[in-house]
Short mmCIF file of C-alpha atoms (C1' of nucleotides) in Angstrom, two decimals:
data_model
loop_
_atom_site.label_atom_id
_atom_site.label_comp_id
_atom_site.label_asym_id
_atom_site.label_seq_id
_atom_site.Cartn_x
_atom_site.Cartn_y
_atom_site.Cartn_z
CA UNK A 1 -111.93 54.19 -31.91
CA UNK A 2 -111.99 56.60 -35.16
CA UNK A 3 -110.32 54.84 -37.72
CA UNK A 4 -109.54 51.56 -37.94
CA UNK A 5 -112.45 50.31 -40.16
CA UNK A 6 -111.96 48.02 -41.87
CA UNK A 7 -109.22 45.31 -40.07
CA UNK A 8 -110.51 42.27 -39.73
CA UNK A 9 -110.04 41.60 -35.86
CA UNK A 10 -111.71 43.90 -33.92
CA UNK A 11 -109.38 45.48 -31.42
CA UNK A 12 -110.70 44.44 -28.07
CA UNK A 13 -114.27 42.97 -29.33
CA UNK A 14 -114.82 42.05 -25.61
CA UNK A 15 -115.07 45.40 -23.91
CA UNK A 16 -117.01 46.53 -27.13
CA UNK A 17 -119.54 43.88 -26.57
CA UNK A 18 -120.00 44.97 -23.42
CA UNK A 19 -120.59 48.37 -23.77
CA UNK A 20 -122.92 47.46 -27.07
CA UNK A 21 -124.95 44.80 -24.27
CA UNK A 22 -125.64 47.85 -22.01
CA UNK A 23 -126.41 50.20 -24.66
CA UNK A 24 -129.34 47.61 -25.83
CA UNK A 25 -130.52 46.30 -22.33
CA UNK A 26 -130.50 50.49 -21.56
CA UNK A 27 -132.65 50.62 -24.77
CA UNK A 28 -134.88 47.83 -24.36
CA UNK A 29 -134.76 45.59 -21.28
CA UNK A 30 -132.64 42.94 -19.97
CA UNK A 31 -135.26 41.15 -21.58
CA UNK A 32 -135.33 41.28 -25.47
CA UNK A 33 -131.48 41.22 -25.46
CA UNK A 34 -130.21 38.94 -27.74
CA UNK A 35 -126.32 37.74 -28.57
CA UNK A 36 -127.11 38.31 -32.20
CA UNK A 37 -127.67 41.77 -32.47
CA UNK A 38 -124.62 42.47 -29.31
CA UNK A 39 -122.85 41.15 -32.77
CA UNK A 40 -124.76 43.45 -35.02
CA UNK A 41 -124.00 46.36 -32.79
CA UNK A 42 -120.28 45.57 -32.70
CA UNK A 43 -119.82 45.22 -36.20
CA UNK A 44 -119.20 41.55 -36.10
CA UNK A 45 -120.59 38.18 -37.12
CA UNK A 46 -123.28 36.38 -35.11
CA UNK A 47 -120.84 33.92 -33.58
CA UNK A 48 -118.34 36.01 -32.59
CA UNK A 49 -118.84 36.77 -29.17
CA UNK A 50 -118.58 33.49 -28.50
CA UNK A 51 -115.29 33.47 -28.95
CA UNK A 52 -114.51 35.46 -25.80
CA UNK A 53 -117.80 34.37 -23.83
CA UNK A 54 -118.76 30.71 -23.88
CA UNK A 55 -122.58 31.80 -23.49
CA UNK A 56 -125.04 34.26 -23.09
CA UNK A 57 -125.12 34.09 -19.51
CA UNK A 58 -121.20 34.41 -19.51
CA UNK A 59 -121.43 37.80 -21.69
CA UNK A 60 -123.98 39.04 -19.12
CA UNK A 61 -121.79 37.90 -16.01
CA UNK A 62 -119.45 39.70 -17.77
CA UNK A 63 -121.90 43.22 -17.77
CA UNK A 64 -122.62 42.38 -14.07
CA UNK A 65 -118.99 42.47 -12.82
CA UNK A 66 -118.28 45.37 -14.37
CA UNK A 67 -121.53 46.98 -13.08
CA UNK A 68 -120.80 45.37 -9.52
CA UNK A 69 -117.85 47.37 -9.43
CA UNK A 70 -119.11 50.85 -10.23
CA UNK A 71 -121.69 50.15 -7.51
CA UNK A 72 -118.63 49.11 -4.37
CA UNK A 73 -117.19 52.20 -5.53
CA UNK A 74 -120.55 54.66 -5.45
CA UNK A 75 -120.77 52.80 -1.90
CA UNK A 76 -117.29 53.86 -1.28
CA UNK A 77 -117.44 56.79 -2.32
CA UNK A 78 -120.75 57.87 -0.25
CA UNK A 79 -118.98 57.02 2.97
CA UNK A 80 -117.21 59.44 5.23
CA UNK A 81 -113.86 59.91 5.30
CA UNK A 82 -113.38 60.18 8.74
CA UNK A 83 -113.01 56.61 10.50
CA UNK A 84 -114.37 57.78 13.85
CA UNK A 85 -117.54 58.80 12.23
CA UNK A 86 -120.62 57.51 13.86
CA UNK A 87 -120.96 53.72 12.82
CA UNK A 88 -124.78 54.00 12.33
CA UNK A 89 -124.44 57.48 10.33
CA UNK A 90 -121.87 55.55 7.84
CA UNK A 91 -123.85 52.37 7.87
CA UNK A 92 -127.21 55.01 6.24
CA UNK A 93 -124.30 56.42 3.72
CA UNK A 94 -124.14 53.45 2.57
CA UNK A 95 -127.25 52.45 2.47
CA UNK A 96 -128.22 55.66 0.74
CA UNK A 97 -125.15 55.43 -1.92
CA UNK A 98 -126.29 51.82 -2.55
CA UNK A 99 -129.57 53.33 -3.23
CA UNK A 100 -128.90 56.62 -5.28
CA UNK A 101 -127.01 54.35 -7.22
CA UNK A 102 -129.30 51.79 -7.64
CA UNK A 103 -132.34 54.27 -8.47
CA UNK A 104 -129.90 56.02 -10.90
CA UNK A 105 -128.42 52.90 -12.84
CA UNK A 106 -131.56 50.32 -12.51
CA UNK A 107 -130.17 48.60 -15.74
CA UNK A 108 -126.91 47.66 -14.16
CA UNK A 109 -128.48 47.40 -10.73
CA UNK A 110 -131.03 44.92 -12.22
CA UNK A 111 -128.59 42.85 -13.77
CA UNK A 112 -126.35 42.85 -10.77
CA UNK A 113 -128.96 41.33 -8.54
CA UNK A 114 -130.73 39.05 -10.78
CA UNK A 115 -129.38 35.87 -10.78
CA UNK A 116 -131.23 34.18 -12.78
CA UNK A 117 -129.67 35.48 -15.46
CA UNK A 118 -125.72 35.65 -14.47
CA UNK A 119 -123.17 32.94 -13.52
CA UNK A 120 -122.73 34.41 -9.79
CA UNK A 121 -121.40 31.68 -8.00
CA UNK A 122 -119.34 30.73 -10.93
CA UNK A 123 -117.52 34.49 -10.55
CA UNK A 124 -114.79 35.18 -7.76
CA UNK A 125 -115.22 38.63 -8.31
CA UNK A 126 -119.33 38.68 -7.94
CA UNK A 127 -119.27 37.02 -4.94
CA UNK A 128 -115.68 39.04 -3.39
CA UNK A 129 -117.52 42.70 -3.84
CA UNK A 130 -120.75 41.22 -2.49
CA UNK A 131 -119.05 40.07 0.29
CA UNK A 132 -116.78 43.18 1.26
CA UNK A 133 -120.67 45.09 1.41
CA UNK A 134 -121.90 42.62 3.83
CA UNK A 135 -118.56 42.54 6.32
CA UNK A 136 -118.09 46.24 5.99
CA UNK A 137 -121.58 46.72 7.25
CA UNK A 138 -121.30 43.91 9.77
CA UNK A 139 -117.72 45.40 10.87
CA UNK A 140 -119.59 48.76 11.58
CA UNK A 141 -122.49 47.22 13.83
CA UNK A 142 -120.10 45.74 15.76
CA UNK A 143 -118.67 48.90 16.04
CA UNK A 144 -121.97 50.68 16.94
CA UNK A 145 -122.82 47.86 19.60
CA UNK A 146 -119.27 47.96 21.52
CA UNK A 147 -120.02 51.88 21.53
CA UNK A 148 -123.05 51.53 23.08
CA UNK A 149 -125.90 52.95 20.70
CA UNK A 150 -127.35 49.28 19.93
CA UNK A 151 -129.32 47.68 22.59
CA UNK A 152 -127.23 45.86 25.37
CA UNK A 153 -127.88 42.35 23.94
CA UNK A 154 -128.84 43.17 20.55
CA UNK A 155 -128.25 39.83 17.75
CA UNK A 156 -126.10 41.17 15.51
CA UNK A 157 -126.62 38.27 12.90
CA UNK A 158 -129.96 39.33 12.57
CA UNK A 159 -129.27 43.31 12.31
CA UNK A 160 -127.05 42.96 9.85
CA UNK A 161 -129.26 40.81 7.61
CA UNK A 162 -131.99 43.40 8.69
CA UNK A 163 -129.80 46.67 6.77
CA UNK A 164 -129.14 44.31 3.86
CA UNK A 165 -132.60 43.64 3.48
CA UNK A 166 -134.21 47.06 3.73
CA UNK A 167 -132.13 48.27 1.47
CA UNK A 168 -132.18 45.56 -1.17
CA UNK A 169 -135.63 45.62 -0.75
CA UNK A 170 -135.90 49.37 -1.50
CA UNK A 171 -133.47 49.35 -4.43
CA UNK A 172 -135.24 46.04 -6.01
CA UNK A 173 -138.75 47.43 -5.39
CA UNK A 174 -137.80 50.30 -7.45
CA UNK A 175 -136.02 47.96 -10.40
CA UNK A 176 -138.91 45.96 -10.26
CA UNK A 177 -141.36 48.24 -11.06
CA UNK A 178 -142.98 49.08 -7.73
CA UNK A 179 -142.97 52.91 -8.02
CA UNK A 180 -145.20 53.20 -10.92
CA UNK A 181 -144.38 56.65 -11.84
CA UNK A 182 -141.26 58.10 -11.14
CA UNK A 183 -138.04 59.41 -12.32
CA UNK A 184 -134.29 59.52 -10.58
CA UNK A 185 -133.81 62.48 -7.79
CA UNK A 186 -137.57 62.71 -7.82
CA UNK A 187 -139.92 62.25 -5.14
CA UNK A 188 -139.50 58.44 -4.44
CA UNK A 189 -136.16 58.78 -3.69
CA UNK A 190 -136.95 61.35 -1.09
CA UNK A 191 -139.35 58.80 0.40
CA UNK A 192 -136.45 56.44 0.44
CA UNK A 193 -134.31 58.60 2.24
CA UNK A 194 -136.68 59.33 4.74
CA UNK A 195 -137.36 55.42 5.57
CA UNK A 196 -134.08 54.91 5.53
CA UNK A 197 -133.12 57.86 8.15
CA UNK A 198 -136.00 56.58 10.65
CA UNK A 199 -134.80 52.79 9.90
CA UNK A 200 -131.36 53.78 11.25
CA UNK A 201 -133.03 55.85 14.46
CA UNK A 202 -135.08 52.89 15.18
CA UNK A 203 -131.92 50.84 15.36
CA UNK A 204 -130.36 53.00 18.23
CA UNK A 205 -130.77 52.39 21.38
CA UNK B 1 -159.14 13.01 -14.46
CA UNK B 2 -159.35 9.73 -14.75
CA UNK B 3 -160.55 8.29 -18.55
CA UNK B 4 -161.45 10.70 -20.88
CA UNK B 5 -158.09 9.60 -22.47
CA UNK B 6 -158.95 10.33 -26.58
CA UNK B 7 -161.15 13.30 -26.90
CA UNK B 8 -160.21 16.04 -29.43
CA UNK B 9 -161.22 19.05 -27.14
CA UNK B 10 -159.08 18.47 -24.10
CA UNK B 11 -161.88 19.49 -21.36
CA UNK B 12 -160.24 21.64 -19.05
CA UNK B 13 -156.46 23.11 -21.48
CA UNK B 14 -156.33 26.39 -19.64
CA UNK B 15 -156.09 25.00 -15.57
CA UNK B 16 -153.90 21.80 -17.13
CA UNK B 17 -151.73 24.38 -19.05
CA UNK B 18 -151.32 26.86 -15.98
CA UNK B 19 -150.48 23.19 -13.78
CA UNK B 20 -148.31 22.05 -16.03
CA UNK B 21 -146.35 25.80 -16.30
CA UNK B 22 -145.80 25.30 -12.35
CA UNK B 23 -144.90 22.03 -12.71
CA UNK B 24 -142.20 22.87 -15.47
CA UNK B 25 -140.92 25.78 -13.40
CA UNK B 26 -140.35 24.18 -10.34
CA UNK B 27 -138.19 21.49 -11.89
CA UNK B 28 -136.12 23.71 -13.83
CA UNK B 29 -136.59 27.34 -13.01
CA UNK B 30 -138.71 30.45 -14.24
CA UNK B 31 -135.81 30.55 -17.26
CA UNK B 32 -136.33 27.57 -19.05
CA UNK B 33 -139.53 27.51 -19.49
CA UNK B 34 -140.69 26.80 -23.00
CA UNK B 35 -144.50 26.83 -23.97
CA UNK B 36 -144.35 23.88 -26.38
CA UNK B 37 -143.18 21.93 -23.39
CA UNK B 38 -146.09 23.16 -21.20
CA UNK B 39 -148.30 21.58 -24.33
CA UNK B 40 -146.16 18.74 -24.43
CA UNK B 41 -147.22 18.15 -21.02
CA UNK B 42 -150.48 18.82 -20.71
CA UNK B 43 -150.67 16.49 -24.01
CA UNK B 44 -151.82 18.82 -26.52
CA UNK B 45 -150.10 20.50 -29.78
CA UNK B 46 -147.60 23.32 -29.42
CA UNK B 47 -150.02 25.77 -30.58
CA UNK B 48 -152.53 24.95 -28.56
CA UNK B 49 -151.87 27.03 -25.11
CA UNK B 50 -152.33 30.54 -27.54
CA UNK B 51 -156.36 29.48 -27.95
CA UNK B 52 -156.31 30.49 -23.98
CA UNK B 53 -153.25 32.96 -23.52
CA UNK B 54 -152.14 35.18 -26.07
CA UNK B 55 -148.88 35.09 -25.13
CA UNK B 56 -146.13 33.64 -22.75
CA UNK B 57 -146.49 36.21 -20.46
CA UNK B 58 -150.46 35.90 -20.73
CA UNK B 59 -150.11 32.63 -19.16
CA UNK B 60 -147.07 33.66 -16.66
CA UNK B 61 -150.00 36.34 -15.97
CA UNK B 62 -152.35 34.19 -15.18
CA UNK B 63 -149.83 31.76 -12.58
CA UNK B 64 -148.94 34.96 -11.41
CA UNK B 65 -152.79 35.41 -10.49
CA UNK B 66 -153.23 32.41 -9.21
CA UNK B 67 -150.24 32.71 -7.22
CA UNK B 68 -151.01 36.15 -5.76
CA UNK B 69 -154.30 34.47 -4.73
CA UNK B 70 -152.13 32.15 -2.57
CA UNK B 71 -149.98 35.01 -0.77
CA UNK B 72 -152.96 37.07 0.12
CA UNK B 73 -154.35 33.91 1.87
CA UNK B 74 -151.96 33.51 3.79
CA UNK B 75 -151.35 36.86 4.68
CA UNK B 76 -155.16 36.66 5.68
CA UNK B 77 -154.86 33.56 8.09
CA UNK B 78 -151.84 34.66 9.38
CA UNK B 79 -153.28 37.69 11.07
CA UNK B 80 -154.59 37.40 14.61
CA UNK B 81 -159.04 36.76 13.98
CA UNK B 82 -159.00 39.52 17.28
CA UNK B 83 -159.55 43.06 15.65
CA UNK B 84 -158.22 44.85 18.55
CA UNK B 85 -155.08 43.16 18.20
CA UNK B 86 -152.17 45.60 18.83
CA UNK B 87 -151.87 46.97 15.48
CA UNK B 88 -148.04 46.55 15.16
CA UNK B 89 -148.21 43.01 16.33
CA UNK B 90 -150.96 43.08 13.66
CA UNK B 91 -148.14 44.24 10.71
CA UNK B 92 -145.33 41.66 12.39
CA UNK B 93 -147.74 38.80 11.51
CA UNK B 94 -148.55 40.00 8.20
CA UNK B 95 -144.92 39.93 7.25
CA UNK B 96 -144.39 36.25 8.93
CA UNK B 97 -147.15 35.23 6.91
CA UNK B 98 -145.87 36.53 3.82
CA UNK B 99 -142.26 35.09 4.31
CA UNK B 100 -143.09 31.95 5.41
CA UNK B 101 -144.81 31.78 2.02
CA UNK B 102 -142.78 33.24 0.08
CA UNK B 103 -139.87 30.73 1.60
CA UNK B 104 -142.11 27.98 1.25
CA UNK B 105 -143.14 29.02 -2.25
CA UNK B 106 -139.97 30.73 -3.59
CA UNK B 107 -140.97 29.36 -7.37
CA UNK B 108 -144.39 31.02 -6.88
CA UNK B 109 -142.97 34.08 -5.42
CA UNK B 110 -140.74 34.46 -7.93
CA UNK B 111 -142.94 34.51 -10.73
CA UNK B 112 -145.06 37.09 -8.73
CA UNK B 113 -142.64 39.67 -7.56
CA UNK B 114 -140.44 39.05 -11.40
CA UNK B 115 -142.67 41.83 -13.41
CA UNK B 116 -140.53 41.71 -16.61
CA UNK B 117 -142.12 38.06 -17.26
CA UNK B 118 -145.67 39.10 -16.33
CA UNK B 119 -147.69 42.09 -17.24
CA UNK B 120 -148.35 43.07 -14.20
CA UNK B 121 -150.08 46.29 -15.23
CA UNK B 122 -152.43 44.27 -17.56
CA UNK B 123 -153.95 42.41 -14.66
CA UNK B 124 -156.72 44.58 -12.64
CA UNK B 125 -156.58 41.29 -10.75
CA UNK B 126 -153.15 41.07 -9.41
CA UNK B 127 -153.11 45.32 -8.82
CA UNK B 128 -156.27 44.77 -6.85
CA UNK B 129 -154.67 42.23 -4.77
CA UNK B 130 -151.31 43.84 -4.50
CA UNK B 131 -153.14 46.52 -3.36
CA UNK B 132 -155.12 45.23 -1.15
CA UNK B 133 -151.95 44.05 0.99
CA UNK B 134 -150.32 47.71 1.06
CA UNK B 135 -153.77 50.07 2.40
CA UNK B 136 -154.19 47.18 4.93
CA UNK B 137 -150.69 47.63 6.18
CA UNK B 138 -151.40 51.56 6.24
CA UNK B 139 -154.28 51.13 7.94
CA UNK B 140 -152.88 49.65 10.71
CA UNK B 141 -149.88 51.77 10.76
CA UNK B 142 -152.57 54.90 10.65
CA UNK B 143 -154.33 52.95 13.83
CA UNK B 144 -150.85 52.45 15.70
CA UNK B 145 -150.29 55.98 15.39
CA UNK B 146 -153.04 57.00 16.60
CA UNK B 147 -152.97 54.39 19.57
CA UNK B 148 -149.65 56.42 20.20
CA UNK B 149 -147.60 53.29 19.38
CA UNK B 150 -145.18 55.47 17.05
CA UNK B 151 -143.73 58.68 17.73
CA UNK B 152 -145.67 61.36 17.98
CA UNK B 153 -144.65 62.94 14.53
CA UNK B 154 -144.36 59.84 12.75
CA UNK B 155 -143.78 59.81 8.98
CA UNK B 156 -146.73 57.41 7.79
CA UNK B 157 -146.35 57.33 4.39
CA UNK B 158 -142.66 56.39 4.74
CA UNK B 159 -143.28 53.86 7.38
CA UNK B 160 -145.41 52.44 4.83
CA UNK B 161 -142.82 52.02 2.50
CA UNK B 162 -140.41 51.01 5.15
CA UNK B 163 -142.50 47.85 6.39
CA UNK B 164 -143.09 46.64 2.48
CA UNK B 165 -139.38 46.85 1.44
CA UNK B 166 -138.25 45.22 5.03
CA UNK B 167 -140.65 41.72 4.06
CA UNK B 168 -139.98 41.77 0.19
CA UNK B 169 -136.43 42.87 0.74
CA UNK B 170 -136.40 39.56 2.70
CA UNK B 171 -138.46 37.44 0.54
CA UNK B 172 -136.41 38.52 -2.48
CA UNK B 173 -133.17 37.81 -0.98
CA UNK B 174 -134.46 34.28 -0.43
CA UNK B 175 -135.99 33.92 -4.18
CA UNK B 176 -132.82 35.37 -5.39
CA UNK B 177 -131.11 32.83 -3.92
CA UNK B 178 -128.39 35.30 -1.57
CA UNK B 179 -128.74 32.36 1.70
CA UNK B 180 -126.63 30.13 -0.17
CA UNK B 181 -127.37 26.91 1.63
CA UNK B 182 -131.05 26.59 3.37
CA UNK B 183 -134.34 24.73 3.11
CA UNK B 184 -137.39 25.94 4.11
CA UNK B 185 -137.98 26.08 7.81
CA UNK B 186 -134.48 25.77 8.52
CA UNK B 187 -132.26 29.08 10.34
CA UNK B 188 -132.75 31.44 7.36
CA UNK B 189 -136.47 31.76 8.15
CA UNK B 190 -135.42 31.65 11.99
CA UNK B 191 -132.96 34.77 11.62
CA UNK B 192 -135.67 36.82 9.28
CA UNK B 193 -138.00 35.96 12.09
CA UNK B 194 -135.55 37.77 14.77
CA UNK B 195 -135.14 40.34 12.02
CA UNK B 196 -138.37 41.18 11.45
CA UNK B 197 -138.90 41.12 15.08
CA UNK B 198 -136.55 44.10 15.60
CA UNK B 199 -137.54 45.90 13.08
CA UNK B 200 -141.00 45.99 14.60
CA UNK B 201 -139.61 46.87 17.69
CA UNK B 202 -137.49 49.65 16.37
CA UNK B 203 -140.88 51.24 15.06
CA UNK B 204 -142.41 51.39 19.11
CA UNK B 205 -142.56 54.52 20.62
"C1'" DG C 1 -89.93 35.10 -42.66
"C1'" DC C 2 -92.36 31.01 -40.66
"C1'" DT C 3 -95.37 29.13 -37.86
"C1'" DA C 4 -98.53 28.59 -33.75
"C1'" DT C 5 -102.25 30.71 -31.88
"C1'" DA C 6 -105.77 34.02 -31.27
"C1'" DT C 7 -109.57 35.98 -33.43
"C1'" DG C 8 -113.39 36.53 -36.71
"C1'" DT C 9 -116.56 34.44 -40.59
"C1'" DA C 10 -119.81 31.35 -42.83
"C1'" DA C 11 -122.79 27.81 -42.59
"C1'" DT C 12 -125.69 25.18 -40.04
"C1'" DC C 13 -128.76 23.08 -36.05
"C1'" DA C 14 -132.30 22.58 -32.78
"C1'" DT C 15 -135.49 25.25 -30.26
"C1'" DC C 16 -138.57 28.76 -29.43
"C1'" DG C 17 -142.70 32.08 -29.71
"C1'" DA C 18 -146.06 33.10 -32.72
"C1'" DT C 19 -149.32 32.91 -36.79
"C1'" DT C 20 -152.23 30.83 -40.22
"C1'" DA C 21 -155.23 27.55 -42.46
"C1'" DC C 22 -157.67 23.64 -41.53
"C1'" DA C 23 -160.02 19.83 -38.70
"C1'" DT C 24 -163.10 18.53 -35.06
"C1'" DC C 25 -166.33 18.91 -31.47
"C1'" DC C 26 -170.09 20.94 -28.77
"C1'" DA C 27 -174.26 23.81 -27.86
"C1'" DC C 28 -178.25 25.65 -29.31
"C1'" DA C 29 -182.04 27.07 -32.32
"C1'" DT C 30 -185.29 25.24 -35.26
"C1'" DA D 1 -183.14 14.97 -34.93
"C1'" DT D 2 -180.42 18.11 -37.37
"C1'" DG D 3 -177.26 21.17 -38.94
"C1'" DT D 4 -175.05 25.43 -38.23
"C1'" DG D 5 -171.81 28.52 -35.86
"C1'" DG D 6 -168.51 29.30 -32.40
"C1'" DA D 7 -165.08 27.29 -29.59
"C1'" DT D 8 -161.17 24.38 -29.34
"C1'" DG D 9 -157.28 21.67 -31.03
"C1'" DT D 10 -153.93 20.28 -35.07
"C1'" DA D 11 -150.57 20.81 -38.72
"C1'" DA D 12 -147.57 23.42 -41.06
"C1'" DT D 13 -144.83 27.12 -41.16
"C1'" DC D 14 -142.12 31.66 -40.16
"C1'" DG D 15 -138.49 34.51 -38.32
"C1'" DA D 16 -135.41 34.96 -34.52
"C1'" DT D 17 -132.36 32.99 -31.25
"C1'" DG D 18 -128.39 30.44 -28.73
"C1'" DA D 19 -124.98 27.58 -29.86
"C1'" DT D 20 -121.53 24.67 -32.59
"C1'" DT D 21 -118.48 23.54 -36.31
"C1'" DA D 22 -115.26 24.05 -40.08
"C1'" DC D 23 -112.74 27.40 -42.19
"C1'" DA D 24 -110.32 32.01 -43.10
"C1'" DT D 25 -107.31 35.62 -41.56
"C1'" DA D 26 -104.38 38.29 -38.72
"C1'" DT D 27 -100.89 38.72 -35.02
"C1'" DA D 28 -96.91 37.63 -32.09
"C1'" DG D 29 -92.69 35.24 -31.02
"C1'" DC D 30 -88.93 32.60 -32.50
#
DNA sequence: GCTATATGTAATCATCGATTACATCCACAT
DNA sequence: ATGTGGATGTAATCGATGATTACATATAGC
């Protein structure tokens, strides 16, 4: 990345382009992002992303995969190690990595879960990391319910939707601008945690 | 509505324009919305809407508004006219009422919960309202506490958050389009209804 | 080396949000 | 009634944008 100046291909314009669209959506919005100046930024002509995404919304697909990833792993990483761990307890790691990392990355985070703007259902890889969330958390309640700490006949279906949606609904309320003042590790993520924790004890039985 | 067919001043541009914006969106999404086609169909020059809104998100502002209006009645009618009403019952039907609208309105609900279109901040109106929605819900929370509905030591403020990220966790699933295949009244809005169900339940003493 | 292909450039289009100067209409004071 | 001023709509135009096309240049494999 030092000196190669002046060569007239790039190198590997694609993974530049993506850094230079998350440097500018960092800078000013997901909004007020334009292809032209993801050029500009690169050091290439107006048309040449085009060449290795057929559109706008394919460049930002693009952003959100690579963002989707770095979120699995922040959820991976948050859980614990040991398997026998209480199902519930690693089902609020993950809720609470999902959120730390959401509160701490609400570019990518914002990008990753509005699809509006990205090609979701046209990307394998979206949809395969948004999936392996949702089974790994319904793989754990059905852990936590043949263990006992669910009620006897507790629906399932509707608990796990329940998780997903609290903690979407925390992480996009942030994104969106609900939390008028804040800033990351501050107070509303406290407040997060602690709705969180007494979400999870109202779940056990 | 009827004949006025060729006068200069339209009559009415600002309620046609804000129609016609709704119109437009619900055929082809929030994204693609152009003002010059709003004009177009409202039958007036493209330069025309920015006599009454300053800017597209002046006039996203004010569907937002008019929106917002919407949600808060039916938030209203769908609590029970009893004020004694168990106060967590109370909350339960507050957040039916919202996502039955919000699933019967996702276009609406979209443009009111999306604040990078709107300026949200700009409107005392839609604050007010927004508002209005979160001190009622702490209000009863405050009142089910004190009816010894909640645990003794029961963390308020974060219950407070806890019941507003459950519903719009929900509702923004829907609008964001993560229940692939559904129409309105159909299981989705069943299972958020068992959902929302436990969660209330998980809050009892 | 020669050539096929990948990659970037230059030029161009249609569309969009927004602004400006001008036209038209309506309400109100006289 | 009148005619004047503010409100409302039109016409023309600007700069920026997403996207496409024809062309130039570099790279890799034979």
């Amino acid at each position: 990345m030092t000196e190669q100046e002046k060569s007239y291909h790039h190198g590997n314009l694609a993974s530049a382009l993506i850094a230079a669209t998350v440097e500018i959506i960092d800078e000013r919005g997901v909004d007020g992002l334009s292809v032209r100046e993801v050029a500009k930024r690169a050091g290439v002509s107006p048309g040449a992303p085009f060449r290795h995404f057929s559109s706008k919304a394919a460049l930002l697909t693009a952003v959100a995969e690579q963002a989707m990833e770095r979120l699995v792993a922040a959820v991976e990483v948050a859980q614990a190690d040991d398997d026998d761990t209480d199902p519930l307890a690693q089902i609020e790691r993950i809720g609470l990595g999902y959120l730390e990392w959401a509160t701490q990355n609400p570019t990518h985070f914002q990008i990753v879960s509005s699809r509006s703007l990205i090609d979701f259902n046209g990307s394998a890889t979206l949809r395969q990391m948004n999936d392996g969330i949702r089974t790994r958390m319904a793989d754990l309640l059905e852990r936590a319910q043949q263990a006992g700490q669910l009620t006897a006949n507790a629906d399932t279906e509707a608990l796990v939707l329940s998780c997903r949606a609290f903690v979407y609904g925390l992480a996009r309320m942030a994104a969106d601008g609900h939390f008028p003042e804040w800033h990351p590790n501050g107070e509303p993520l406290d407040l997060m945690r602690r709705a969180l924790a007494d979400f999870i004890a109202g779940m056990r039985a």
